[in-house]
């Protein structure tokens, strides 16, 4: 029904992934597997709804304070995640990162600590530091067959009075960890005991595959110092149309955020095309998300098989529980991060997410965006293979 294997030329659409690659990698001539948007078509219901809206000749200021916006969100959370989200707990904000930044600025002072699981989505680290707060690491540890939080260490961090916020990323970027109900309850218990506010970034919520996504919104009746922030950007591949929404029972935070947007930034209302997208996607996009996840799951299997067949002594990969991101370890190869990242660029001609931007120390990982057609993925894997074969050859010559 949906063709996720068609190769779509995205060049010359002002897309960051292809057309602005040079700002990061110094050239646009690499095969891109870096930034987290998909080379896959959005849900046709969204493009049709937007096109229909555009037949009206006026695109004036628009409000989200309407059931056109609230009802589809309620429907999605009820049907996908079994949660009855109340209208009055939903707010609109320009982006997920904007929301996170503003909550941090509202609830903490300069040099306070913000706890994040590491490896961490790089923008969390940048914006915490950019706002003169301290990144406090709660490292995820690989235990047998999945990433785990060290709760003893996490509790110790939460007990420090200067650490006021925990940013939970679930499903987690870059490891793909999907937090279990038990883990979320434990997080809530520790945060409540120590008065730590939880910001739950659930932007990857529709990509939980190995287990069901449990939203922090489910925990709000027990602890109200939680804000969930999310959007349709990743799930339906519309990140170019900036938008987000949040859910919180902390109405002090909700009202302060709204007031801040109005009186500090002069922001009000919503993008009318987004309201149409929310309606179309959340009322009719169930099959699309299921098909998309099946495609990504298949791609993860392809990566796994390829590595076992061709790169078993070089790379280690565990299929993620969620997200469309593959977190790949090159420790076994014995090469340093500098050698690997340089070679992936100059030999493989491929742009991956260098692990060092997600970690606070030297890395042995890179992140590969697997939301691509199968043929593109296979070409990328061949390029990675060529990279390491060439590195081994050079090493043997010395
Ligand atoms: C975990 C996470 N949060 C937030 C974002 C960015 O969201 P926004 O563009 O709405 O700020 C991304 C994008 O990659 C992400 O992976």
Short mmCIF file of C-alpha atoms and ligand atoms in Angstrom, two decimals:
data_model
loop_
_atom_site.label_atom_id
_atom_site.label_comp_id
_atom_site.label_asym_id
_atom_site.label_seq_id
_atom_site.Cartn_x
_atom_site.Cartn_y
_atom_site.Cartn_z
CA UNK A 1 0.00 0.00 0.00
CA UNK A 2 2.85 2.42 0.80
CA UNK A 3 6.00 2.24 -1.29
CA UNK A 4 8.94 2.83 1.03
CA UNK A 5 11.42 1.42 -1.47
CA UNK A 6 11.05 4.11 -4.12
CA UNK A 7 14.14 6.31 -4.27
CA UNK A 8 13.08 9.95 -4.13
CA UNK A 9 15.51 12.65 -5.25
CA UNK A 10 15.56 15.23 -2.44
CA UNK A 11 18.39 17.37 -3.75
CA UNK A 12 17.61 21.01 -4.53
CA UNK A 13 14.63 21.07 -2.14
CA UNK A 14 16.62 23.07 0.45
CA UNK A 15 16.64 19.99 2.62
CA UNK A 16 19.32 19.98 5.29
CA UNK A 17 20.15 16.30 4.80
CA UNK A 18 21.40 16.71 1.22
CA UNK A 19 21.59 20.41 0.41
CA UNK A 20 23.26 21.61 3.62
CA UNK A 21 25.46 18.59 4.32
CA UNK A 22 28.52 20.72 3.55
CA UNK A 23 27.88 22.85 6.65
CA UNK A 24 28.81 19.82 8.76
CA UNK A 25 30.84 17.52 6.49
CA UNK A 26 32.51 20.07 4.20
CA UNK A 27 30.89 18.63 1.08
CA UNK A 28 27.47 17.74 -0.31
CA UNK A 29 28.88 14.75 -2.19
CA UNK A 30 28.40 12.09 0.50
CA UNK A 31 25.63 9.53 0.83
CA UNK A 32 23.70 10.89 3.83
CA UNK A 33 22.69 8.77 6.83
CA UNK A 34 23.05 11.49 9.41
CA UNK A 35 20.22 13.88 10.37
CA UNK A 36 17.05 12.23 11.71
CA UNK A 37 14.54 12.73 8.95
CA UNK A 38 13.45 10.03 6.55
CA UNK A 39 14.06 9.53 2.84
CA UNK A 40 10.55 8.04 2.81
CA UNK A 41 7.32 9.71 1.69
CA UNK A 42 5.02 11.23 4.27
CA UNK A 43 1.50 9.88 4.78
CA UNK A 44 -0.47 10.82 1.61
CA UNK A 45 -3.43 11.78 3.83
CA UNK A 46 -1.32 14.67 5.13
CA UNK A 47 -0.29 16.03 1.74
CA UNK A 48 -3.88 15.73 0.51
CA UNK A 49 -5.24 17.56 3.58
CA UNK A 50 -2.68 20.33 3.13
CA UNK A 51 -3.43 20.64 -0.57
CA UNK A 52 -7.13 20.88 0.24
CA UNK A 53 -6.49 23.62 2.78
CA UNK A 54 -4.48 25.51 0.17
CA UNK A 55 -7.47 25.68 -2.16
CA UNK A 56 -8.78 28.30 0.24
CA UNK A 57 -7.18 31.57 -0.87
CA UNK A 58 -6.51 32.96 2.61
CA UNK A 59 -3.97 31.57 5.04
CA UNK A 60 -4.43 33.94 7.94
CA UNK A 61 -3.57 33.71 11.64
CA UNK A 62 -4.93 30.45 12.99
CA UNK A 63 -5.82 29.04 16.37
CA UNK A 64 -5.13 25.61 17.80
CA UNK A 65 -7.71 26.16 20.55
CA UNK A 66 -10.19 24.03 18.70
CA UNK A 67 -11.36 20.42 18.58
CA UNK A 68 -9.76 20.13 15.12
CA UNK A 69 -6.47 20.12 17.03
CA UNK A 70 -7.35 18.56 20.40
CA UNK A 71 -9.62 15.69 19.29
CA UNK A 72 -7.11 14.00 16.93
CA UNK A 73 -4.39 14.17 19.62
CA UNK A 74 -6.77 12.67 22.16
CA UNK A 75 -7.74 9.98 19.65
CA UNK A 76 -4.10 9.07 18.89
CA UNK A 77 -3.11 8.81 22.55
CA UNK A 78 -6.23 6.81 23.36
CA UNK A 79 -5.92 4.34 20.50
CA UNK A 80 -2.14 4.01 20.29
CA UNK A 81 -1.11 4.41 23.94
CA UNK A 82 -4.27 3.74 25.97
CA UNK A 83 -4.24 7.14 27.63
CA UNK A 84 -7.10 9.56 28.04
CA UNK A 85 -5.35 12.91 27.55
CA UNK A 86 -7.47 15.84 28.67
CA UNK A 87 -7.91 18.82 26.39
CA UNK A 88 -6.94 21.26 29.10
CA UNK A 89 -3.57 19.53 29.53
CA UNK A 90 -2.52 20.05 25.89
CA UNK A 91 -0.55 23.06 24.65
CA UNK A 92 1.10 24.12 21.37
CA UNK A 93 4.69 25.31 20.94
CA UNK A 94 6.92 26.02 17.94
CA UNK A 95 9.25 23.02 18.38
CA UNK A 96 10.14 20.28 20.82
CA UNK A 97 13.54 21.83 21.55
CA UNK A 98 11.96 25.25 22.08
CA UNK A 99 9.67 23.70 24.69
CA UNK A 100 12.53 21.93 26.45
CA UNK A 101 14.60 25.10 26.49
CA UNK A 102 11.80 27.21 27.91
CA UNK A 103 10.97 24.73 30.67
CA UNK A 104 14.64 24.61 31.62
CA UNK A 105 14.84 28.40 31.70
CA UNK A 106 11.63 28.64 33.70
CA UNK A 107 12.44 26.07 36.39
CA UNK A 108 16.19 26.35 36.85
CA UNK A 109 18.89 28.94 37.38
CA UNK A 110 22.22 29.28 35.63
CA UNK A 111 24.65 26.51 36.63
CA UNK A 112 21.88 24.21 37.91
CA UNK A 113 22.15 20.63 36.74
CA UNK A 114 19.98 18.97 34.09
CA UNK A 115 20.17 15.16 34.13
CA UNK A 116 20.25 13.31 30.79
CA UNK A 117 20.88 9.72 29.87
CA UNK A 118 24.07 9.38 27.89
CA UNK A 119 24.75 8.80 25.06
CA UNK A 120 22.33 11.65 24.52
CA UNK A 121 20.63 13.36 21.60
CA UNK A 122 23.28 16.00 20.86
CA UNK A 123 20.90 18.98 20.85
CA UNK A 124 20.07 18.37 24.54
CA UNK A 125 23.74 18.79 25.39
CA UNK A 126 24.07 21.89 23.23
CA UNK A 127 21.03 23.65 24.60
CA UNK A 128 21.78 22.82 28.24
CA UNK A 129 25.25 24.29 27.84
CA UNK A 130 23.98 27.14 25.65
CA UNK A 131 21.67 28.15 28.49
CA UNK A 132 24.53 28.01 31.00
CA UNK A 133 23.18 24.95 32.82
CA UNK A 134 25.26 21.89 33.62
CA UNK A 135 24.89 18.57 31.78
CA UNK A 136 24.63 15.84 34.43
CA UNK A 137 25.18 12.40 32.96
CA UNK A 138 23.16 9.35 33.88
CA UNK A 139 24.88 6.82 31.61
CA UNK A 140 22.94 4.03 29.96
CA UNK A 141 24.75 0.73 30.42
CA UNK A 142 24.61 -2.23 28.06
CA UNK A 143 23.57 -5.22 30.20
CA UNK A 144 23.37 -8.54 28.34
CA UNK A 145 20.72 -7.68 25.80
CA UNK A 146 19.55 -4.13 26.35
CA UNK A 147 20.51 -0.69 27.60
CA UNK A 148 19.67 -0.18 31.27
CA UNK A 149 19.65 2.82 33.57
CA UNK A 150 21.76 2.62 36.69
CA UNK A 151 19.06 3.59 39.18
CA UNK A 152 21.40 3.77 42.18
CA UNK A 153 23.47 6.35 40.35
CA UNK A 154 20.36 8.13 39.02
CA UNK A 155 18.94 8.42 42.54
CA UNK A 156 22.25 9.79 43.80
CA UNK A 157 22.12 12.46 41.06
CA UNK A 158 18.50 13.34 41.85
CA UNK A 159 19.32 13.77 45.52
CA UNK A 160 21.70 16.63 44.71
CA UNK A 161 19.62 19.79 45.20
CA UNK A 162 21.19 21.59 42.23
CA UNK A 163 19.90 18.90 39.80
CA UNK A 164 16.36 20.06 39.13
CA UNK A 165 15.29 18.49 35.84
CA UNK A 166 15.60 15.09 34.19
CA UNK A 167 15.18 15.02 30.41
CA UNK A 168 13.86 11.59 29.53
CA UNK A 169 14.10 10.70 25.86
CA UNK A 170 11.76 7.79 25.14
CA UNK A 171 12.27 6.02 22.76
CA UNK A 172 15.84 7.07 23.28
CA UNK A 173 17.97 8.78 20.66
CA UNK A 174 20.59 7.46 19.83
CA UNK A 175 20.44 3.99 21.51
CA UNK A 176 16.85 3.14 20.52
CA UNK A 177 16.00 2.06 24.06
CA UNK A 178 12.27 1.91 24.81
CA UNK A 179 11.63 2.35 28.53
CA UNK A 180 9.44 -0.24 30.25
CA UNK A 181 6.55 0.53 32.57
CA UNK A 182 8.66 -0.64 35.50
CA UNK A 183 11.52 1.69 34.55
CA UNK A 184 9.19 4.66 34.13
CA UNK A 185 7.59 4.00 37.52
CA UNK A 186 11.03 3.87 39.11
CA UNK A 187 12.02 7.15 37.43
CA UNK A 188 8.83 8.80 38.68
CA UNK A 189 9.31 7.44 42.19
CA UNK A 190 12.88 8.78 42.41
CA UNK A 191 12.04 12.15 40.83
CA UNK A 192 9.01 12.64 43.07
CA UNK A 193 11.00 11.82 46.20
CA UNK A 194 13.64 14.38 45.22
CA UNK A 195 11.43 17.03 43.62
CA UNK A 196 12.98 16.66 40.17
CA UNK A 197 10.85 17.83 37.23
CA UNK A 198 10.58 15.35 34.32
CA UNK A 199 10.62 16.57 30.72
CA UNK A 200 9.74 13.58 28.57
CA UNK A 201 10.78 14.04 24.95
CA UNK A 202 8.61 11.49 23.14
CA UNK A 203 9.24 12.66 19.60
CA UNK A 204 10.08 9.04 18.59
CA UNK A 205 6.96 7.63 20.34
CA UNK A 206 5.49 6.09 17.18
CA UNK A 207 8.64 4.04 16.57
CA UNK A 208 8.50 1.61 19.50
CA UNK A 209 8.66 -1.85 17.93
CA UNK A 210 10.05 -4.48 20.30
CA UNK A 211 7.66 -3.34 23.03
CA UNK A 212 4.77 -0.91 23.35
CA UNK A 213 5.52 2.78 23.92
CA UNK A 214 4.40 3.88 27.36
CA UNK A 215 3.99 7.61 27.53
CA UNK A 216 4.98 9.53 30.65
CA UNK A 217 1.51 11.04 30.30
CA UNK A 218 0.31 7.80 31.87
CA UNK A 219 2.21 8.63 35.07
CA UNK A 220 0.81 12.16 35.39
CA UNK A 221 -2.07 11.27 37.71
CA UNK A 222 0.53 10.12 40.29
CA UNK A 223 3.09 12.90 39.79
CA UNK A 224 2.19 16.15 38.09
CA UNK A 225 5.70 17.57 37.65
CA UNK A 226 5.94 16.00 34.22
CA UNK A 227 5.75 17.55 30.78
CA UNK A 228 5.59 15.42 27.64
CA UNK A 229 6.72 17.14 24.45
CA UNK A 230 6.26 15.65 21.01
CA UNK A 231 5.12 16.31 17.44
CA UNK A 232 4.38 14.64 14.09
CA UNK A 233 7.76 15.55 12.63
CA UNK A 234 9.52 12.20 12.95
CA UNK A 235 6.50 9.89 12.74
CA UNK A 236 5.09 11.35 9.54
CA UNK A 237 8.29 12.89 8.18
CA UNK A 238 7.17 16.50 8.27
CA UNK A 239 10.02 17.97 10.32
CA UNK A 240 10.36 20.82 7.83
CA UNK A 241 7.00 22.21 9.00
CA UNK A 242 7.98 23.25 12.49
CA UNK A 243 5.44 22.58 15.20
CA UNK A 244 5.05 20.66 18.44
CA UNK A 245 2.60 20.10 21.24
CA UNK A 246 3.00 19.30 24.90
CA UNK A 247 0.97 17.59 27.60
CA UNK A 248 1.21 18.48 31.26
CA UNK A 249 -0.95 18.51 34.36
CA UNK A 250 1.31 21.15 35.82
CA UNK A 251 -0.83 24.11 34.81
CA UNK A 252 1.59 26.55 36.37
CA UNK A 253 4.19 25.40 33.81
CA UNK A 254 1.59 25.32 31.03
CA UNK A 255 0.41 28.86 31.67
CA UNK A 256 3.93 30.20 32.14
CA UNK A 257 4.92 28.61 28.81
CA UNK A 258 1.92 30.16 27.05
CA UNK A 259 2.59 33.52 28.64
CA UNK A 260 6.27 33.33 27.77
CA UNK A 261 5.46 32.59 24.12
CA UNK A 262 3.06 35.52 23.95
CA UNK A 263 4.84 38.17 25.96
CA UNK A 264 8.51 37.37 25.42
CA UNK A 265 8.54 35.96 21.89
CA UNK A 266 5.33 37.42 20.46
CA UNK A 267 4.23 33.94 19.40
CA UNK A 268 0.61 32.94 19.29
CA UNK A 269 -1.62 30.64 17.28
CA UNK A 270 -0.54 27.74 15.10
CA UNK A 271 0.42 26.94 11.55
CA UNK A 272 -2.94 26.17 9.86
CA UNK A 273 -1.35 23.51 7.66
CA UNK A 274 -0.19 21.69 10.78
CA UNK A 275 -3.71 21.62 12.15
CA UNK A 276 -4.79 19.87 8.94
CA UNK A 277 -1.82 17.51 9.18
CA UNK A 278 -2.66 16.58 12.78
CA UNK A 279 -6.24 15.85 11.81
CA UNK A 280 -5.35 13.69 8.83
CA UNK A 281 -2.48 11.84 10.47
CA UNK A 282 -3.98 11.12 13.86
CA UNK A 283 -7.40 10.12 12.55
CA UNK A 284 -6.34 8.13 9.48
CA UNK A 285 -2.62 7.44 9.71
CA UNK A 286 -2.59 4.22 11.77
CA UNK A 287 -1.87 1.90 8.80
CA UNK A 288 0.87 4.21 7.58
CA UNK A 289 2.73 4.11 10.92
CA UNK A 290 2.38 0.33 11.11
CA UNK A 291 3.68 -0.11 7.55
CA UNK A 292 6.52 2.33 8.21
CA UNK A 293 7.59 0.41 11.30
CA UNK A 294 7.51 -2.86 9.35
CA UNK A 295 9.81 -1.26 6.76
CA UNK A 296 12.21 0.03 9.43
CA UNK A 297 12.20 -3.30 11.27
CA UNK A 298 13.12 -5.00 7.99
CA UNK A 299 15.93 -2.48 7.45
CA UNK A 300 17.26 -3.15 10.94
CA UNK A 301 17.29 -6.87 10.11
CA UNK A 302 19.17 -6.10 6.88
CA UNK A 303 21.82 -4.18 8.85
CA UNK A 304 22.09 -7.02 11.36
CA UNK A 305 22.43 -9.70 8.63
CA UNK A 306 24.91 -7.62 6.64
CA UNK A 307 27.14 -7.04 9.65
CA UNK A 308 27.05 -10.72 10.60
CA UNK A 309 27.93 -11.75 7.06
CA UNK A 310 30.57 -9.14 6.18
CA UNK A 311 31.69 -7.15 9.21
CA UNK A 312 31.42 -9.54 12.12
CA UNK A 313 34.95 -8.88 13.33
CA UNK A 314 34.61 -5.14 12.87
CA UNK A 315 31.20 -3.94 14.03
CA UNK A 316 28.73 -4.76 16.74
CA UNK A 317 25.07 -3.95 16.32
CA UNK A 318 22.03 -4.72 18.42
CA UNK A 319 18.69 -4.06 16.81
CA UNK A 320 17.08 -1.11 18.61
CA UNK A 321 13.80 -1.48 20.49
CA UNK A 322 12.58 1.74 18.90
CA UNK A 323 13.43 4.76 16.66
CA UNK A 324 14.76 4.50 13.10
CA UNK A 325 18.34 4.98 14.24
CA UNK A 326 21.02 2.29 14.32
CA UNK A 327 23.70 2.77 16.99
CA UNK A 328 26.72 0.87 15.75
CA UNK A 329 29.90 0.04 17.68
CA UNK A 330 33.26 -0.19 15.86
CA UNK A 331 35.36 -1.00 18.97
CA UNK A 332 36.23 -4.49 17.63
CA UNK A 333 37.94 -2.96 14.59
CA UNK A 334 40.63 -1.45 16.80
CA UNK A 335 40.59 1.84 14.89
CA UNK A 336 40.21 5.19 16.63
CA UNK A 337 37.25 7.50 16.17
CA UNK A 338 39.42 9.89 14.16
CA UNK A 339 40.52 7.15 11.76
CA UNK A 340 37.00 5.75 11.33
CA UNK A 341 35.14 9.04 10.87
CA UNK A 342 37.75 10.39 8.48
CA UNK A 343 37.71 7.16 6.45
CA UNK A 344 33.89 6.95 6.32
CA UNK A 345 33.97 10.39 4.72
CA UNK A 346 36.98 10.13 2.44
CA UNK A 347 36.80 6.44 1.45
CA UNK A 348 33.16 5.43 1.97
CA UNK A 349 31.87 8.86 0.92
CA UNK A 350 29.15 8.47 3.50
CA UNK A 351 27.83 10.87 6.19
CA UNK A 352 26.94 9.20 9.49
CA UNK A 353 26.30 10.69 12.94
CA UNK A 354 29.68 10.66 14.67
CA UNK A 355 29.28 9.13 18.13
CA UNK A 356 31.28 11.88 19.78
CA UNK A 357 28.44 14.38 19.40
CA UNK A 358 26.17 12.17 21.55
CA UNK A 359 28.76 11.23 24.13
CA UNK A 360 30.75 13.38 26.47
CA UNK A 361 33.93 11.39 25.88
CA UNK A 362 35.83 9.54 23.16
CA UNK A 363 33.50 7.27 21.26
CA UNK A 364 33.47 3.90 19.51
CA UNK A 365 30.04 4.42 17.94
CA UNK A 366 28.33 5.99 14.98
CA UNK A 367 24.63 6.52 14.33
CA UNK A 368 23.10 5.41 11.05
CA UNK A 369 19.66 6.64 10.01
CA UNK A 370 17.90 3.55 8.67
CA UNK A 371 14.73 5.29 7.41
CA UNK A 372 15.67 4.90 3.77
CA UNK A 373 14.72 2.65 0.85
CA UNK A 374 16.30 -0.82 1.00
CA UNK A 375 18.56 -0.21 -2.01
CA UNK A 376 19.94 2.97 -0.42
CA UNK A 377 20.63 1.14 2.82
CA UNK A 378 22.47 -1.66 1.01
CA UNK A 379 24.62 0.85 -0.83
CA UNK A 380 25.44 2.55 2.47
CA UNK A 381 26.42 -0.78 4.03
CA UNK A 382 28.67 -1.56 1.04
CA UNK A 383 30.34 1.81 1.56
CA UNK A 384 30.95 1.05 5.23
CA UNK A 385 32.41 -2.35 4.26
CA UNK A 386 34.70 -0.72 1.70
CA UNK A 387 35.82 1.80 4.33
CA UNK A 388 36.92 -0.84 6.81
CA UNK A 389 38.47 -3.10 4.14
CA UNK A 390 40.59 -0.16 3.02
CA UNK A 391 41.54 0.71 6.61
CA UNK A 392 42.61 -2.90 7.27
CA UNK A 393 44.66 -2.95 4.03
CA UNK A 394 46.45 0.26 5.04
CA UNK A 395 47.11 -1.10 8.53
CA UNK A 396 48.60 -4.31 7.09
CA UNK A 397 50.91 -2.35 4.80
CA UNK A 398 52.56 -0.65 7.77
C1 LIG B 1 14.93 13.26 20.62
C2 LIG B 1 14.72 14.44 19.74
N1 LIG B 1 14.13 15.54 20.23
C3 LIG B 1 13.91 16.63 19.48
C4 LIG B 1 14.31 16.66 18.15
C5 LIG B 1 14.07 17.91 17.37
O1 LIG B 1 12.75 18.29 17.48
P1 LIG B 1 12.28 19.76 17.05
O2 LIG B 1 12.77 19.97 15.66
O3 LIG B 1 10.80 19.75 17.16
O4 LIG B 1 12.89 20.71 18.03
C6 LIG B 1 14.92 15.54 17.58
C7 LIG B 1 15.38 15.54 16.19
O5 LIG B 1 16.20 14.75 15.78
C8 LIG B 1 15.13 14.40 18.40
O6 LIG B 1 15.69 13.28 17.92
#
